[in-house]
Amino acid sequence: MAQLLITGGAGFIGSHTCLVLLEAGHQLLVLDDFSNSSAVALERVAELAGTRLQRAQPTLEAAPDALTLVEGDIRDAQCLEALFASAKAFGLPIQAVIHFAGLKAVGESVQQPLRYWDVNLVGSQRLLRAMDQHNCRTMVFSSSATLYGYPSPEQVPIPETAPIKPINPYGASKHAVEALLADLARCSGAAEAIQASGGGWRIARLRYFNPVGAHPSGRIGEDPNGIPNNLFPFITQVAIGRRPELTVFGDDWPTPDGTGVRDYIHVMDLAEGHREALHSLLRADPQMLTLNLGSGQGASVLDVVKAMEAASQRAIPYRIAPRRPGDAAISVANPSLAAQQLQWQTQRSLTDICRDGWAWQQANPNGYGDGCR
Ligand code: NAD
Ligand code: UD1
């Protein structure tokens, strides 16, 4: 059992990972400002894990429970200091941090670059400073395949050594945090996926491909604010009748059916990848891992439409529109290093993704509900 700090643990990937980590016997402190999530997600995580959700101030008036939620901002140095110091005072020092908190909408990052750099980079830097001051030097960081920019066809499936060329402020901010982590770990900027690190730091930089789906219970899932930018939540909202049709961005890509191809990874597979990355860090000498988390399988927009039609038994109307600016034709992971290093690979198919994503959408047509953010 380890005492963990989970930043952004109420969010889509964070909530599923919290459940997997509770089931693995860890004790979790979640720090979230609810800027893109709801505490209801964590109440449901507690229910699924057979525990209760304890709410606390950053000063932790009582010893933390299995799942303790603190509302706060990763940029708030006082809040971070109080949290690390209080956990230590209760004899449960934070041993590792899984750092999900951040802003992730590409289009918004183009409109609001200062906000994205502030939350994603300044927030990460304050968190790392608090960790360093409290001798907590193990972090699993949410990075993204967006770092690979527009991969050239000969690079697909994409290895970790592919060139890093972020093409928007969101990607640039993730790249900057990766660089900061490499500096802390005294690692070169080189592309090796596994490097010995200095200063006692244990770091995993996990580059996610396209996380989708939901917990099979239908109790937790993705709850985007407003009109979804991403394909999967948009399709489930068309299937449930919240949106009239899907707009397919281009059918003239150099792909088998002309629509964009992506590597969709079930969020439960991704959550299990975090558990394995954490365990790998905790048992090894200090090192920095840089790993793709994907399935290695590509699916086109029309493949996802067909799979969701089969799962929902509903027609998904769509129309073809021009390509979306900034899109790539194909993005598929080479996940072999994660398989080798973590003994982890995805277990769930596109059919499983659509079944579970549809179950979540059907049971929660308005996500966690209006007004509970
Ligand atoms: P999400 O928005 O559902 O979760 C992020 C969580 O962080 C939310 O609960 C939000 O309220 C919280 N948060 C945001 N700013 C905060 C702050 N300043 N202080 C405290 N909490 C804050 O997103 P997600 O899909 O779960 O993504 C988690 C992480 O994974 C993000 O860092 C994201 O960039 C990264 N990522 C996501 C995807 C994806 O497609 N979902 C792909 C690659 C990488
Ligand atoms: C998006 C982000 C990327 C992030 C990734 C992770 C953008 C430009 N990029 O990429 O930074 O790392 O999510 O999840 O937002 N599509 C449609 N119609 C839609 C929506 C999407 O046809 O309404 C198509 C897209 O053109 C693409 C595919 O579906 O071919 C997947 O799109 P999306 O879910 O937005 O993911 P990414 O483009 O991979």
PDB file of C-alpha atoms in Angstrom, residues 136-313:
ATOM      1  CA  CYS A 136       8.541  12.838  -2.656  1.00  0.00           C
ATOM      2  CA  ARG A 137      10.283  12.174  -5.957  1.00  0.00           C
ATOM      3  CA  THR A 138       8.025   9.740  -7.807  1.00  0.00           C
ATOM      4  CA  MET A 139       5.656  11.052 -10.472  1.00  0.00           C
ATOM      5  CA  VAL A 140       3.522   9.509 -13.194  1.00  0.00           C
ATOM      6  CA  PHE A 141       2.758  12.295 -15.666  1.00  0.00           C
ATOM      7  CA  SER A 142      -0.071  12.518 -18.244  1.00  0.00           C
ATOM      8  CA  SER A 143       1.624  13.305 -21.498  1.00  0.00           C
ATOM      9  CA  SER A 144       0.099  12.945 -24.922  1.00  0.00           C
ATOM     10  CA  ALA A 145       0.599  11.557 -28.403  1.00  0.00           C
ATOM     11  CA  THR A 146      -0.124  15.110 -29.513  1.00  0.00           C
ATOM     12  CA  LEU A 147       3.644  15.635 -29.022  1.00  0.00           C
ATOM     13  CA  TYR A 148       4.260  13.743 -32.255  1.00  0.00           C
ATOM     14  CA  GLY A 149       2.460  16.442 -34.286  1.00  0.00           C
ATOM     15  CA  TYR A 150       1.782  15.194 -37.789  1.00  0.00           C
ATOM     16  CA  PRO A 151       3.547  11.836 -37.917  1.00  0.00           C
ATOM     17  CA  SER A 152       4.810  10.963 -41.359  1.00  0.00           C
ATOM     18  CA  PRO A 153       3.346   7.709 -42.719  1.00  0.00           C
ATOM     19  CA  GLU A 154       6.654   5.841 -42.432  1.00  0.00           C
ATOM     20  CA  GLN A 155       6.668   6.584 -38.667  1.00  0.00           C
ATOM     21  CA  VAL A 156       3.340   4.834 -38.072  1.00  0.00           C
ATOM     22  CA  PRO A 157       3.033   2.885 -35.785  1.00  0.00           C
ATOM     23  CA  ILE A 158       4.772   5.642 -33.831  1.00  0.00           C
ATOM     24  CA  PRO A 159       7.678   4.704 -31.534  1.00  0.00           C
ATOM     25  CA  GLU A 160       8.716   6.858 -28.559  1.00  0.00           C
ATOM     26  CA  THR A 161      11.795   7.877 -30.548  1.00  0.00           C
ATOM     27  CA  ALA A 162       9.720   9.633 -33.241  1.00  0.00           C
ATOM     28  CA  PRO A 163      10.427  13.366 -33.604  1.00  0.00           C
ATOM     29  CA  ILE A 164       8.658  15.631 -31.102  1.00  0.00           C
ATOM     30  CA  LYS A 165       6.908  18.449 -32.951  1.00  0.00           C
ATOM     31  CA  PRO A 166       3.918  19.832 -31.023  1.00  0.00           C
ATOM     32  CA  ILE A 167       1.676  21.890 -33.259  1.00  0.00           C
ATOM     33  CA  ASN A 168      -0.447  23.820 -30.755  1.00  0.00           C
ATOM     34  CA  PRO A 169      -0.067  25.480 -27.308  1.00  0.00           C
ATOM     35  CA  TYR A 170      -1.553  22.442 -25.545  1.00  0.00           C
ATOM     36  CA  GLY A 171       1.084  20.163 -27.076  1.00  0.00           C
ATOM     37  CA  ALA A 172       3.838  22.706 -26.447  1.00  0.00           C
ATOM     38  CA  SER A 173       2.900  22.905 -22.751  1.00  0.00           C
ATOM     39  CA  LYS A 174       3.009  19.088 -22.423  1.00  0.00           C
ATOM     40  CA  HIS A 175       6.386  19.077 -24.174  1.00  0.00           C
ATOM     41  CA  ALA A 176       7.669  21.708 -21.723  1.00  0.00           C
ATOM     42  CA  VAL A 177       6.619  19.597 -18.719  1.00  0.00           C
ATOM     43  CA  GLU A 178       8.313  16.553 -20.257  1.00  0.00           C
ATOM     44  CA  ALA A 179      11.489  18.653 -20.596  1.00  0.00           C
ATOM     45  CA  LEU A 180      11.258  19.867 -16.990  1.00  0.00           C
ATOM     46  CA  LEU A 181      10.879  16.272 -15.796  1.00  0.00           C
ATOM     47  CA  ALA A 182      13.925  15.215 -17.830  1.00  0.00           C
ATOM     48  CA  ASP A 183      15.959  18.050 -16.279  1.00  0.00           C
ATOM     49  CA  LEU A 184      14.875  17.076 -12.764  1.00  0.00           C
ATOM     50  CA  ALA A 185      15.826  13.455 -13.419  1.00  0.00           C
ATOM     51  CA  ARG A 186      19.186  14.597 -14.852  1.00  0.00           C
ATOM     52  CA  CYS A 187      18.281  12.771 -18.034  1.00  0.00           C
ATOM     53  CA  SER A 188      19.287  13.885 -21.481  1.00  0.00           C
ATOM     54  CA  GLY A 189      16.652  15.144 -23.830  1.00  0.00           C
ATOM     55  CA  ALA A 190      17.408  12.039 -25.876  1.00  0.00           C
ATOM     56  CA  ALA A 191      14.621   9.859 -26.984  1.00  0.00           C
ATOM     57  CA  GLU A 192      15.528   6.697 -25.082  1.00  0.00           C
ATOM     58  CA  ALA A 193      12.446   5.286 -23.427  1.00  0.00           C
ATOM     59  CA  ILE A 194      14.149   4.056 -20.279  1.00  0.00           C
ATOM     60  CA  GLN A 195      16.926   6.091 -18.671  1.00  0.00           C
ATOM     61  CA  ALA A 196      18.645   5.883 -15.303  1.00  0.00           C
ATOM     62  CA  SER A 197      17.856   9.059 -13.412  1.00  0.00           C
ATOM     63  CA  GLY A 198      19.647  11.204 -10.850  1.00  0.00           C
ATOM     64  CA  GLY A 199      18.501  13.098  -7.773  1.00  0.00           C
ATOM     65  CA  GLY A 200      16.358  10.172  -6.631  1.00  0.00           C
ATOM     66  CA  TRP A 201      13.601  10.949  -9.111  1.00  0.00           C
ATOM     67  CA  ARG A 202      11.376   8.179 -10.425  1.00  0.00           C
ATOM     68  CA  ILE A 203       9.357   9.493 -13.361  1.00  0.00           C
ATOM     69  CA  ALA A 204       7.014   8.032 -15.945  1.00  0.00           C
ATOM     70  CA  ARG A 205       6.047  10.234 -18.877  1.00  0.00           C
ATOM     71  CA  LEU A 206       3.059   8.403 -20.345  1.00  0.00           C
ATOM     72  CA  ARG A 207       2.020   9.436 -23.835  1.00  0.00           C
ATOM     73  CA  TYR A 208      -1.632   8.533 -24.247  1.00  0.00           C
ATOM     74  CA  PHE A 209      -3.155   7.994 -27.657  1.00  0.00           C
ATOM     75  CA  ASN A 210      -6.986   8.385 -27.788  1.00  0.00           C
ATOM     76  CA  PRO A 211      -8.585   7.483 -24.430  1.00  0.00           C
ATOM     77  CA  VAL A 212     -12.276   6.561 -24.783  1.00  0.00           C
ATOM     78  CA  GLY A 213     -14.960   4.265 -23.326  1.00  0.00           C
ATOM     79  CA  ALA A 214     -16.061   4.015 -19.713  1.00  0.00           C
ATOM     80  CA  HIS A 215     -16.120   1.699 -16.705  1.00  0.00           C
ATOM     81  CA  PRO A 216     -18.324  -1.297 -17.609  1.00  0.00           C
ATOM     82  CA  SER A 217     -20.712  -0.517 -14.710  1.00  0.00           C
ATOM     83  CA  GLY A 218     -21.887   2.616 -16.547  1.00  0.00           C
ATOM     84  CA  ARG A 219     -21.363   4.579 -13.288  1.00  0.00           C
ATOM     85  CA  ILE A 220     -18.308   6.593 -14.370  1.00  0.00           C
ATOM     86  CA  GLY A 221     -17.349   7.877 -17.805  1.00  0.00           C
ATOM     87  CA  GLU A 222     -16.432  10.928 -19.841  1.00  0.00           C
ATOM     88  CA  ASP A 223     -18.547  14.036 -19.270  1.00  0.00           C
ATOM     89  CA  PRO A 224     -17.385  16.752 -21.657  1.00  0.00           C
ATOM     90  CA  ASN A 225     -18.437  20.335 -21.116  1.00  0.00           C
ATOM     91  CA  GLY A 226     -20.606  21.683 -23.950  1.00  0.00           C
ATOM     92  CA  ILE A 227     -20.269  20.367 -27.494  1.00  0.00           C
ATOM     93  CA  PRO A 228     -17.654  17.602 -27.579  1.00  0.00           C
ATOM     94  CA  ASN A 229     -14.595  18.303 -29.737  1.00  0.00           C
ATOM     95  CA  ASN A 230     -13.592  14.673 -29.858  1.00  0.00           C
ATOM     96  CA  LEU A 231     -15.087  11.928 -31.957  1.00  0.00           C
ATOM     97  CA  PHE A 232     -16.112   9.360 -29.368  1.00  0.00           C
ATOM     98  CA  PRO A 233     -18.236  11.483 -27.020  1.00  0.00           C
ATOM     99  CA  PHE A 234     -19.762  13.185 -30.060  1.00  0.00           C
ATOM    100  CA  ILE A 235     -20.816   9.832 -31.522  1.00  0.00           C
ATOM    101  CA  THR A 236     -22.372   8.621 -28.266  1.00  0.00           C
ATOM    102  CA  GLN A 237     -24.343  11.875 -28.044  1.00  0.00           C
ATOM    103  CA  VAL A 238     -25.622  11.361 -31.605  1.00  0.00           C
ATOM    104  CA  ALA A 239     -26.602   7.789 -30.726  1.00  0.00           C
ATOM    105  CA  ILE A 240     -28.610   8.956 -27.689  1.00  0.00           C
ATOM    106  CA  GLY A 241     -30.290  11.714 -29.747  1.00  0.00           C
ATOM    107  CA  ARG A 242     -28.649  14.720 -28.069  1.00  0.00           C
ATOM    108  CA  ARG A 243     -27.111  15.754 -31.414  1.00  0.00           C
ATOM    109  CA  PRO A 244     -28.701  15.238 -34.830  1.00  0.00           C
ATOM    110  CA  GLU A 245     -25.695  13.977 -36.779  1.00  0.00           C
ATOM    111  CA  LEU A 246     -21.968  13.487 -36.799  1.00  0.00           C
ATOM    112  CA  THR A 247     -19.790  15.636 -39.018  1.00  0.00           C
ATOM    113  CA  VAL A 248     -16.999  13.512 -40.477  1.00  0.00           C
ATOM    114  CA  PHE A 249     -13.969  15.712 -41.037  1.00  0.00           C
ATOM    115  CA  GLY A 250     -12.768  14.549 -44.440  1.00  0.00           C
ATOM    116  CA  ASP A 251     -13.138  11.363 -46.469  1.00  0.00           C
ATOM    117  CA  ASP A 252     -10.139  12.082 -48.693  1.00  0.00           C
ATOM    118  CA  TRP A 253      -7.335  11.163 -46.285  1.00  0.00           C
ATOM    119  CA  PRO A 254      -4.741   8.645 -47.470  1.00  0.00           C
ATOM    120  CA  THR A 255      -6.338   5.882 -45.356  1.00  0.00           C
ATOM    121  CA  PRO A 256      -8.222   2.703 -46.388  1.00  0.00           C
ATOM    122  CA  ASP A 257     -11.701   4.318 -46.251  1.00  0.00           C
ATOM    123  CA  GLY A 258     -10.563   7.956 -46.572  1.00  0.00           C
ATOM    124  CA  THR A 259     -11.452   8.942 -42.978  1.00  0.00           C
ATOM    125  CA  GLY A 260      -8.951   9.685 -40.207  1.00  0.00           C
ATOM    126  CA  VAL A 261      -7.393   6.729 -38.372  1.00  0.00           C
ATOM    127  CA  ARG A 262      -6.624   6.791 -34.618  1.00  0.00           C
ATOM    128  CA  ASP A 263      -5.528   4.459 -31.861  1.00  0.00           C
ATOM    129  CA  TYR A 264      -8.488   4.338 -29.454  1.00  0.00           C
ATOM    130  CA  ILE A 265      -7.601   2.989 -26.023  1.00  0.00           C
ATOM    131  CA  HIS A 266     -10.217   1.886 -23.482  1.00  0.00           C
ATOM    132  CA  VAL A 267      -9.943   4.107 -20.408  1.00  0.00           C
ATOM    133  CA  MET A 268      -9.808   1.012 -18.156  1.00  0.00           C
ATOM    134  CA  ASP A 269      -6.796  -0.284 -20.094  1.00  0.00           C
ATOM    135  CA  LEU A 270      -5.240   3.146 -19.674  1.00  0.00           C
ATOM    136  CA  ALA A 271      -6.010   3.153 -15.929  1.00  0.00           C
ATOM    137  CA  GLU A 272      -4.350  -0.250 -15.584  1.00  0.00           C
ATOM    138  CA  GLY A 273      -1.348   1.100 -17.488  1.00  0.00           C
ATOM    139  CA  HIS A 274      -0.979   3.781 -14.774  1.00  0.00           C
ATOM    140  CA  ARG A 275      -1.095   1.157 -12.040  1.00  0.00           C
ATOM    141  CA  GLU A 276       1.630  -0.837 -13.775  1.00  0.00           C
ATOM    142  CA  ALA A 277       3.777   2.245 -14.424  1.00  0.00           C
ATOM    143  CA  LEU A 278       3.512   3.250 -10.758  1.00  0.00           C
ATOM    144  CA  HIS A 279       4.394  -0.238  -9.542  1.00  0.00           C
ATOM    145  CA  SER A 280       7.309  -0.413 -11.961  1.00  0.00           C
ATOM    146  CA  LEU A 281       8.680   2.902 -10.642  1.00  0.00           C
ATOM    147  CA  LEU A 282       8.218   1.952  -6.994  1.00  0.00           C
ATOM    148  CA  ARG A 283      10.124  -1.311  -7.310  1.00  0.00           C
ATOM    149  CA  ALA A 284      13.009  -0.149  -9.536  1.00  0.00           C
ATOM    150  CA  ASP A 285      16.066   2.035  -9.042  1.00  0.00           C
ATOM    151  CA  PRO A 286      15.435   5.695  -9.874  1.00  0.00           C
ATOM    152  CA  GLN A 287      14.667   5.963 -13.549  1.00  0.00           C
ATOM    153  CA  MET A 288      12.685   7.909 -16.098  1.00  0.00           C
ATOM    154  CA  LEU A 289      10.306   6.009 -18.366  1.00  0.00           C
ATOM    155  CA  THR A 290       8.848   7.519 -21.523  1.00  0.00           C
ATOM    156  CA  LEU A 291       6.154   5.224 -22.848  1.00  0.00           C
ATOM    157  CA  ASN A 292       3.374   5.234 -25.403  1.00  0.00           C
ATOM    158  CA  LEU A 293       0.080   3.935 -24.038  1.00  0.00           C
ATOM    159  CA  GLY A 294      -2.028   2.796 -26.954  1.00  0.00           C
ATOM    160  CA  SER A 295      -3.451  -0.378 -28.435  1.00  0.00           C
ATOM    161  CA  GLY A 296      -1.309  -0.447 -31.563  1.00  0.00           C
ATOM    162  CA  GLN A 297      -4.521  -0.848 -33.608  1.00  0.00           C
ATOM    163  CA  GLY A 298      -5.910   1.835 -35.901  1.00  0.00           C
ATOM    164  CA  ALA A 299      -9.638   2.500 -36.364  1.00  0.00           C
ATOM    165  CA  SER A 300     -11.116   4.949 -38.855  1.00  0.00           C
ATOM    166  CA  VAL A 301     -13.962   7.369 -38.127  1.00  0.00           C
ATOM    167  CA  LEU A 302     -16.309   5.088 -40.070  1.00  0.00           C
ATOM    168  CA  ASP A 303     -15.062   2.018 -38.149  1.00  0.00           C
ATOM    169  CA  VAL A 304     -16.053   3.775 -34.910  1.00  0.00           C
ATOM    170  CA  VAL A 305     -19.454   4.751 -36.377  1.00  0.00           C
ATOM    171  CA  LYS A 306     -20.134   1.117 -37.339  1.00  0.00           C
ATOM    172  CA  ALA A 307     -18.971  -0.248 -33.978  1.00  0.00           C
ATOM    173  CA  MET A 308     -21.185   2.238 -32.107  1.00  0.00           C
ATOM    174  CA  GLU A 309     -24.163   1.429 -34.336  1.00  0.00           C
ATOM    175  CA  ALA A 310     -23.707  -2.239 -33.452  1.00  0.00           C
ATOM    176  CA  ALA A 311     -23.338  -1.506 -29.713  1.00  0.00           C
ATOM    177  CA  SER A 312     -26.324   0.851 -29.521  1.00  0.00           C
ATOM    178  CA  GLN A 313     -28.509  -0.831 -32.125  1.00  0.00           C
TER     179      GLN A 313
END
